[in-house]
PDB file of C-alpha atoms in Angstrom:
ATOM      1  CA  UNK A   1     159.535 242.237 268.412  1.00 40.00           C
ATOM      2  CA  UNK A   2     162.685 241.964 266.128  1.00 59.00           C
ATOM      3  CA  UNK A   3     166.501 241.249 267.243  1.00 78.00           C
ATOM      4  CA  UNK A   4     165.832 241.195 271.143  1.00 92.00           C
ATOM      5  CA  UNK A   5     167.594 237.387 271.681  1.00 97.00           C
ATOM      6  CA  UNK A   6     170.593 235.516 271.587  1.00 98.00           C
ATOM      7  CA  UNK A   7     170.709 232.087 270.598  1.00 98.00           C
ATOM      8  CA  UNK A   8     173.781 229.778 271.517  1.00 98.00           C
ATOM      9  CA  UNK A   9     174.995 226.727 270.313  1.00 98.00           C
ATOM     10  CA  UNK A  10     177.116 223.841 272.684  1.00 97.00           C
ATOM     11  CA  UNK A  11     177.729 221.326 270.815  1.00 96.00           C
ATOM     12  CA  UNK A  12     181.619 220.453 271.904  1.00 94.00           C
ATOM     13  CA  UNK A  13     180.903 217.485 273.621  1.00 91.00           C
ATOM     14  CA  UNK A  14     178.339 214.268 273.360  1.00 89.00           C
ATOM     15  CA  UNK A  15     175.812 216.709 274.684  1.00 90.00           C
ATOM     16  CA  UNK A  16     173.933 218.725 271.718  1.00 93.00           C
ATOM     17  CA  UNK A  17     172.771 222.127 273.988  1.00 96.00           C
ATOM     18  CA  UNK A  18     170.961 224.932 272.680  1.00 98.00           C
ATOM     19  CA  UNK A  19     169.394 227.839 274.853  1.00 98.00           C
ATOM     20  CA  UNK A  20     168.016 231.667 274.594  1.00 98.00           C
ATOM     21  CA  UNK A  21     168.994 234.560 276.243  1.00 98.00           C
ATOM     22  CA  UNK A  22     167.069 238.006 276.482  1.00 98.00           C
ATOM     23  CA  UNK A  23     169.814 240.829 275.311  1.00 97.00           C
ATOM     24  CA  UNK A  24     168.681 243.292 277.717  1.00 95.00           C
ATOM     25  CA  UNK A  25     169.394 242.332 281.009  1.00 95.00           C
ATOM     26  CA  UNK A  26     171.288 238.415 279.804  1.00 96.00           C
ATOM     27  CA  UNK A  27     168.383 236.787 281.724  1.00 97.00           C
ATOM     28  CA  UNK A  28     167.984 232.792 280.742  1.00 98.00           C
ATOM     29  CA  UNK A  29     164.578 232.406 278.658  1.00 98.00           C
ATOM     30  CA  UNK A  30     164.948 228.674 277.569  1.00 98.00           C
ATOM     31  CA  UNK A  31     167.137 225.629 277.150  1.00 97.00           C
ATOM     32  CA  UNK A  32     167.146 222.293 275.619  1.00 96.00           C
ATOM     33  CA  UNK A  33     170.054 219.707 275.336  1.00 94.00           C
ATOM     34  CA  UNK A  34     169.890 216.441 274.408  1.00 91.00           C
ATOM     35  CA  UNK A  35     172.649 213.988 275.725  1.00 84.00           C
ATOM     36  CA  UNK A  36     173.075 211.274 273.041  1.00 74.00           C
ATOM     37  CA  UNK A  37     176.327 210.359 271.551  1.00 71.00           C
ATOM     38  CA  UNK A  38     176.692 211.877 267.863  1.00 68.00           C
ATOM     39  CA  UNK A  39     173.259 212.936 267.823  1.00 70.00           C
ATOM     40  CA  UNK A  40     173.988 216.571 266.670  1.00 81.00           C
ATOM     41  CA  UNK A  41     173.851 216.340 263.429  1.00 82.00           C
ATOM     42  CA  UNK A  42     170.135 215.028 263.301  1.00 83.00           C
ATOM     43  CA  UNK A  43     168.754 217.034 266.116  1.00 91.00           C
ATOM     44  CA  UNK A  44     170.484 220.348 266.504  1.00 95.00           C
ATOM     45  CA  UNK A  45     168.019 221.843 264.047  1.00 94.00           C
ATOM     46  CA  UNK A  46     165.187 220.021 265.843  1.00 94.00           C
ATOM     47  CA  UNK A  47     166.664 221.447 268.917  1.00 96.00           C
ATOM     48  CA  UNK A  48     166.898 224.943 267.856  1.00 97.00           C
ATOM     49  CA  UNK A  49     163.073 224.951 266.260  1.00 97.00           C
ATOM     50  CA  UNK A  50     161.148 223.639 269.277  1.00 97.00           C
ATOM     51  CA  UNK A  51     163.315 225.806 271.661  1.00 98.00           C
ATOM     52  CA  UNK A  52     161.932 228.885 269.546  1.00 98.00           C
ATOM     53  CA  UNK A  53     158.485 227.284 269.760  1.00 97.00           C
ATOM     54  CA  UNK A  54     157.881 226.339 273.468  1.00 97.00           C
ATOM     55  CA  UNK A  55     159.413 229.903 274.000  1.00 97.00           C
ATOM     56  CA  UNK A  56     157.028 231.957 271.605  1.00 97.00           C
ATOM     57  CA  UNK A  57     159.612 233.326 269.683  1.00 96.00           C
ATOM     58  CA  UNK A  58     160.783 232.955 266.052  1.00 96.00           C
ATOM     59  CA  UNK A  59     164.251 233.270 263.886  1.00 96.00           C
ATOM     60  CA  UNK A  60     163.193 236.992 263.397  1.00 95.00           C
ATOM     61  CA  UNK A  61     163.396 237.549 266.947  1.00 97.00           C
ATOM     62  CA  UNK A  62     167.242 236.559 267.127  1.00 98.00           C
ATOM     63  CA  UNK A  63     170.025 239.318 266.908  1.00 98.00           C
ATOM     64  CA  UNK A  64     172.758 237.339 267.220  1.00 98.00           C
ATOM     65  CA  UNK A  65     173.936 233.617 267.820  1.00 98.00           C
ATOM     66  CA  UNK A  66     176.500 232.123 269.894  1.00 98.00           C
ATOM     67  CA  UNK A  67     178.604 229.317 269.705  1.00 98.00           C
ATOM     68  CA  UNK A  68     180.741 227.094 271.542  1.00 98.00           C
ATOM     69  CA  UNK A  69     184.122 227.796 270.013  1.00 98.00           C
ATOM     70  CA  UNK A  70     186.191 225.165 271.301  1.00 96.00           C
ATOM     71  CA  UNK A  71     188.381 223.076 272.069  1.00 97.00           C
ATOM     72  CA  UNK A  72     186.554 219.813 272.037  1.00 94.00           C
ATOM     73  CA  UNK A  73     184.860 217.402 269.448  1.00 92.00           C
ATOM     74  CA  UNK A  74     186.018 218.102 266.271  1.00 93.00           C
ATOM     75  CA  UNK A  75     182.605 216.876 264.517  1.00 93.00           C
ATOM     76  CA  UNK A  76     180.523 218.536 267.191  1.00 94.00           C
ATOM     77  CA  UNK A  77     182.445 222.161 266.659  1.00 96.00           C
ATOM     78  CA  UNK A  78     182.212 221.623 263.348  1.00 96.00           C
ATOM     79  CA  UNK A  79     178.420 220.921 263.161  1.00 95.00           C
ATOM     80  CA  UNK A  80     177.845 223.526 265.473  1.00 97.00           C
ATOM     81  CA  UNK A  81     179.850 226.188 263.480  1.00 97.00           C
ATOM     82  CA  UNK A  82     178.299 224.904 260.347  1.00 97.00           C
ATOM     83  CA  UNK A  83     174.638 226.008 261.724  1.00 97.00           C
ATOM     84  CA  UNK A  84     175.495 229.142 263.481  1.00 98.00           C
ATOM     85  CA  UNK A  85     177.192 230.417 260.823  1.00 98.00           C
ATOM     86  CA  UNK A  86     174.049 229.289 258.311  1.00 97.00           C
ATOM     87  CA  UNK A  87     171.876 231.117 260.774  1.00 98.00           C
ATOM     88  CA  UNK A  88     173.897 234.585 260.986  1.00 98.00           C
ATOM     89  CA  UNK A  89     174.483 234.617 257.133  1.00 97.00           C
ATOM     90  CA  UNK A  90     170.140 233.568 256.274  1.00 97.00           C
ATOM     91  CA  UNK A  91     169.416 236.432 259.339  1.00 97.00           C
ATOM     92  CA  UNK A  92     172.299 238.858 258.754  1.00 97.00           C
ATOM     93  CA  UNK A  93     172.884 238.839 262.144  1.00 98.00           C
ATOM     94  CA  UNK A  94     176.224 238.851 263.923  1.00 98.00           C
ATOM     95  CA  UNK A  95     178.046 235.436 265.384  1.00 98.00           C
ATOM     96  CA  UNK A  96     179.779 235.837 269.075  1.00 98.00           C
ATOM     97  CA  UNK A  97     182.299 232.465 269.697  1.00 98.00           C
ATOM     98  CA  UNK A  98     183.283 231.822 273.212  1.00 98.00           C
ATOM     99  CA  UNK A  99     185.736 229.303 274.378  1.00 98.00           C
ATOM    100  CA  UNK A 100     184.650 225.941 275.778  1.00 98.00           C
ATOM    101  CA  UNK A 101     186.724 225.831 278.208  1.00 98.00           C
ATOM    102  CA  UNK A 102     186.071 229.132 279.915  1.00 98.00           C
ATOM    103  CA  UNK A 103     182.084 228.608 279.758  1.00 98.00           C
ATOM    104  CA  UNK A 104     182.197 225.606 281.428  1.00 97.00           C
ATOM    105  CA  UNK A 105     185.116 227.169 284.163  1.00 98.00           C
ATOM    106  CA  UNK A 106     182.067 230.153 284.516  1.00 97.00           C
ATOM    107  CA  UNK A 107     179.489 227.224 284.909  1.00 96.00           C
ATOM    108  CA  UNK A 108     181.133 226.063 287.667  1.00 97.00           C
ATOM    109  CA  UNK A 109     182.724 229.278 288.918  1.00 95.00           C
ATOM    110  CA  UNK A 110     178.969 230.338 289.699  1.00 93.00           C
ATOM    111  CA  UNK A 111     177.493 227.057 291.252  1.00 90.00           C
ATOM    112  CA  UNK A 112     180.321 226.491 293.799  1.00 88.00           C
ATOM    113  CA  UNK A 113     181.078 228.120 296.975  1.00 85.00           C
ATOM    114  CA  UNK A 114     184.946 227.825 296.858  1.00 91.00           C
ATOM    115  CA  UNK A 115     187.327 230.660 298.058  1.00 92.00           C
ATOM    116  CA  UNK A 116     188.121 233.024 295.413  1.00 92.00           C
ATOM    117  CA  UNK A 117     191.974 232.198 295.812  1.00 94.00           C
ATOM    118  CA  UNK A 118     190.924 228.952 293.996  1.00 96.00           C
ATOM    119  CA  UNK A 119     191.997 228.102 290.253  1.00 97.00           C
ATOM    120  CA  UNK A 120     189.040 226.533 288.209  1.00 98.00           C
ATOM    121  CA  UNK A 121     190.748 223.899 285.580  1.00 98.00           C
ATOM    122  CA  UNK A 122     188.111 222.490 282.804  1.00 98.00           C
ATOM    123  CA  UNK A 123     189.296 218.887 281.473  1.00 98.00           C
ATOM    124  CA  UNK A 124     187.979 217.703 277.879  1.00 96.00           C
ATOM    125  CA  UNK A 125     188.742 214.362 276.819  1.00 94.00           C
ATOM    126  CA  UNK A 126     191.632 214.661 273.992  1.00 92.00           C
ATOM    127  CA  UNK A 127     192.038 210.724 273.949  1.00 85.00           C
ATOM    128  CA  UNK A 128     194.547 208.830 275.689  1.00 89.00           C
ATOM    129  CA  UNK A 129     196.665 210.300 277.997  1.00 92.00           C
ATOM    130  CA  UNK A 130     195.678 213.556 276.590  1.00 95.00           C
ATOM    131  CA  UNK A 131     193.094 216.352 277.615  1.00 97.00           C
ATOM    132  CA  UNK A 132     192.227 220.062 276.612  1.00 97.00           C
ATOM    133  CA  UNK A 133     192.746 222.180 279.123  1.00 98.00           C
ATOM    134  CA  UNK A 134     193.188 226.200 281.129  1.00 98.00           C
ATOM    135  CA  UNK A 135     193.241 227.730 284.197  1.00 98.00           C
ATOM    136  CA  UNK A 136     190.699 230.446 285.107  1.00 98.00           C
ATOM    137  CA  UNK A 137     190.366 232.494 288.156  1.00 97.00           C
ATOM    138  CA  UNK A 138     187.091 232.659 290.356  1.00 94.00           C
ATOM    139  CA  UNK A 139     186.129 236.149 288.400  1.00 94.00           C
ATOM    140  CA  UNK A 140     187.148 234.282 284.751  1.00 95.00           C
ATOM    141  CA  UNK A 141     190.830 235.367 284.546  1.00 96.00           C
ATOM    142  CA  UNK A 142     192.681 233.398 282.523  1.00 97.00           C
ATOM    143  CA  UNK A 143     195.933 231.787 283.865  1.00 97.00           C
ATOM    144  CA  UNK A 144     196.935 229.203 281.549  1.00 97.00           C
ATOM    145  CA  UNK A 145     195.619 229.700 277.603  1.00 97.00           C
ATOM    146  CA  UNK A 146     193.769 226.557 276.598  1.00 97.00           C
ATOM    147  CA  UNK A 147     196.270 223.633 275.717  1.00 96.00           C
ATOM    148  CA  UNK A 148     196.608 220.038 274.987  1.00 95.00           C
ATOM    149  CA  UNK A 149     198.284 218.375 277.768  1.00 96.00           C
ATOM    150  CA  UNK A 150     199.728 215.148 278.193  1.00 96.00           C
ATOM    151  CA  UNK A 151     198.977 213.958 281.569  1.00 96.00           C
ATOM    152  CA  UNK A 152     201.285 212.644 284.458  1.00 95.00           C
ATOM    153  CA  UNK A 153     201.594 212.792 288.187  1.00 93.00           C
ATOM    154  CA  UNK A 154     203.284 215.532 287.507  1.00 95.00           C
ATOM    155  CA  UNK A 155     201.448 217.883 284.879  1.00 96.00           C
ATOM    156  CA  UNK A 156     200.321 221.276 286.853  1.00 97.00           C
ATOM    157  CA  UNK A 157     202.711 220.355 289.811  1.00 96.00           C
ATOM    158  CA  UNK A 158     203.750 223.837 289.313  1.00 96.00           C
ATOM    159  CA  UNK A 159     200.512 225.236 289.855  1.00 96.00           C
ATOM    160  CA  UNK A 160     199.455 222.877 292.538  1.00 97.00           C
ATOM    161  CA  UNK A 161     202.516 223.844 294.820  1.00 97.00           C
ATOM    162  CA  UNK A 162     201.034 227.023 295.318  1.00 96.00           C
ATOM    163  CA  UNK A 163     197.402 227.120 294.674  1.00 96.00           C
ATOM    164  CA  UNK A 164     194.234 225.321 295.465  1.00 97.00           C
ATOM    165  CA  UNK A 165     192.556 223.863 291.932  1.00 98.00           C
ATOM    166  CA  UNK A 166     189.280 222.330 291.192  1.00 98.00           C
ATOM    167  CA  UNK A 167     189.514 220.026 288.570  1.00 98.00           C
ATOM    168  CA  UNK A 168     185.988 219.293 286.592  1.00 97.00           C
ATOM    169  CA  UNK A 169     184.821 218.166 283.063  1.00 96.00           C
ATOM    170  CA  UNK A 170     185.074 214.802 280.756  1.00 93.00           C
ATOM    171  CA  UNK A 171     188.757 214.598 281.313  1.00 94.00           C
ATOM    172  CA  UNK A 172     189.343 215.093 284.575  1.00 97.00           C
ATOM    173  CA  UNK A 173     188.838 211.593 285.960  1.00 96.00           C
ATOM    174  CA  UNK A 174     192.120 210.502 283.783  1.00 95.00           C
ATOM    175  CA  UNK A 175     194.008 213.390 285.483  1.00 97.00           C
ATOM    176  CA  UNK A 176     192.718 212.317 288.909  1.00 96.00           C
ATOM    177  CA  UNK A 177     193.890 208.349 288.571  1.00 95.00           C
ATOM    178  CA  UNK A 178     197.181 209.666 287.634  1.00 94.00           C
ATOM    179  CA  UNK A 179     197.416 212.208 290.400  1.00 95.00           C
ATOM    180  CA  UNK A 180     196.018 210.268 293.210  1.00 92.00           C
ATOM    181  CA  UNK A 181     195.607 212.094 296.602  1.00 94.00           C
ATOM    182  CA  UNK A 182     197.018 216.038 296.748  1.00 96.00           C
ATOM    183  CA  UNK A 183     196.027 218.678 299.278  1.00 96.00           C
ATOM    184  CA  UNK A 184     195.254 221.030 296.516  1.00 97.00           C
ATOM    185  CA  UNK A 185     193.816 219.253 294.153  1.00 98.00           C
ATOM    186  CA  UNK A 186     190.016 218.859 293.933  1.00 97.00           C
ATOM    187  CA  UNK A 187     187.923 216.670 291.805  1.00 97.00           C
ATOM    188  CA  UNK A 188     184.203 217.738 290.670  1.00 96.00           C
ATOM    189  CA  UNK A 189     182.135 215.068 288.519  1.00 95.00           C
ATOM    190  CA  UNK A 190     179.255 215.253 286.694  1.00 93.00           C
ATOM    191  CA  UNK A 191     179.952 218.464 284.787  1.00 94.00           C
ATOM    192  CA  UNK A 192     179.471 218.947 281.112  1.00 93.00           C
ATOM    193  CA  UNK A 193     179.660 222.157 278.591  1.00 94.00           C
ATOM    194  CA  UNK A 194     176.200 223.763 278.528  1.00 96.00           C
ATOM    195  CA  UNK A 195     174.794 226.316 276.089  1.00 98.00           C
ATOM    196  CA  UNK A 196     173.717 228.075 278.991  1.00 98.00           C
ATOM    197  CA  UNK A 197     177.334 229.248 280.297  1.00 97.00           C
ATOM    198  CA  UNK A 198     177.925 230.126 276.692  1.00 98.00           C
ATOM    199  CA  UNK A 199     174.877 232.239 276.040  1.00 98.00           C
ATOM    200  CA  UNK A 200     175.751 234.211 279.370  1.00 97.00           C
ATOM    201  CA  UNK A 201     179.563 234.991 278.356  1.00 98.00           C
ATOM    202  CA  UNK A 202     178.309 236.038 274.902  1.00 98.00           C
ATOM    203  CA  UNK A 203     175.594 238.130 276.230  1.00 98.00           C
ATOM    204  CA  UNK A 204     178.595 240.500 277.193  1.00 97.00           C
ATOM    205  CA  UNK A 205     180.418 240.245 274.432  1.00 98.00           C
ATOM    206  CA  UNK A 206     177.374 240.841 272.063  1.00 98.00           C
ATOM    207  CA  UNK A 207     177.175 244.221 274.180  1.00 97.00           C
ATOM    208  CA  UNK A 208     181.215 244.703 273.878  1.00 97.00           C
ATOM    209  CA  UNK A 209     180.816 244.056 270.329  1.00 97.00           C
ATOM    210  CA  UNK A 210     182.670 241.522 270.251  1.00 98.00           C
ATOM    211  CA  UNK A 211     181.763 239.370 266.597  1.00 98.00           C
ATOM    212  CA  UNK A 212     183.366 236.725 264.385  1.00 98.00           C
ATOM    213  CA  UNK A 213     183.933 237.387 260.711  1.00 98.00           C
ATOM    214  CA  UNK A 214     180.699 234.957 259.699  1.00 97.00           C
ATOM    215  CA  UNK A 215     182.455 234.283 256.514  1.00 96.00           C
ATOM    216  CA  UNK A 216     185.822 233.094 257.700  1.00 97.00           C
ATOM    217  CA  UNK A 217     185.110 231.913 261.029  1.00 98.00           C
ATOM    218  CA  UNK A 218     186.376 228.695 262.006  1.00 97.00           C
ATOM    219  CA  UNK A 219     186.450 226.703 265.406  1.00 97.00           C
ATOM    220  CA  UNK A 220     188.945 227.127 267.680  1.00 96.00           C
ATOM    221  CA  UNK A 221     190.157 223.342 267.166  1.00 94.00           C
ATOM    222  CA  UNK A 222     193.322 223.756 268.967  1.00 89.00           C
ATOM    223  CA  UNK A 223     194.636 221.003 267.633  1.00 80.00           C
ATOM    224  CA  UNK A 224     195.109 219.750 263.470  1.00 67.00           C
ATOM    225  CA  UNK A 225     191.995 217.679 262.692  1.00 54.00           C
ATOM    226  CA  UNK A 226     193.727 214.029 262.207  1.00 48.00           C
ATOM    227  CA  UNK A 227     193.123 212.272 259.017  1.00 41.00           C
ATOM    228  CA  UNK A 228     194.423 209.067 257.239  1.00 42.00           C
ATOM    229  CA  UNK A 229     195.840 208.995 253.706  1.00 44.00           C
ATOM    230  CA  UNK A 230     193.823 206.295 251.569  1.00 44.00           C
ATOM    231  CA  UNK A 231     196.299 203.712 250.918  1.00 47.00           C
ATOM    232  CA  UNK A 232     196.663 203.495 246.729  1.00 47.00           C
ATOM    233  CA  UNK A 233     195.754 200.911 244.945  1.00 43.00           C
TER     234      UNK A 233
END
């Protein structure tokens, strides 16, 4: 029963999430998540082990590992990327990277009954008045590539002038407060990144053989990691 399933990891946000999908038909086998801030480094491996055991699988059954590629939490992305690379090296299996924002948009599009003309705008908090955002159509076509946005009342004014847009993700509330009422803007609360949607997109990418170079893979941080220089003594 070797190489029949895909493991996906989502660590870009405070939610630590893992899922297993069958590669044959993309069906979900199981998922597990922990909503505990700063828990990824200590709990990710445990979640993986428990999910495999609870579904009657073992590491040898994995044909690939998928990871949420970012943008998102620098620390979370590093932890998820390191875990995925370690598994791929040890098992000699391919690595699939899935855009965090694209997976979030696919998750919402699949679960809503909005008209197909709507645009989907995932927003992840990037601190202060900035978010990481992108725009996608209902069928996943990219309209605006992932980008850091400084929020004000005129953000995405061009898109909102002609299209209805659904905003979601843990950065959307900041934009809603700045934008106020707008006839073309709707907001959906309580949406968090999930390894389930990462895995669904990764299964399709696996069959297209869209793999990462495991040795050189780095998460898509979108912005350079901010570090401080120690003061000279």
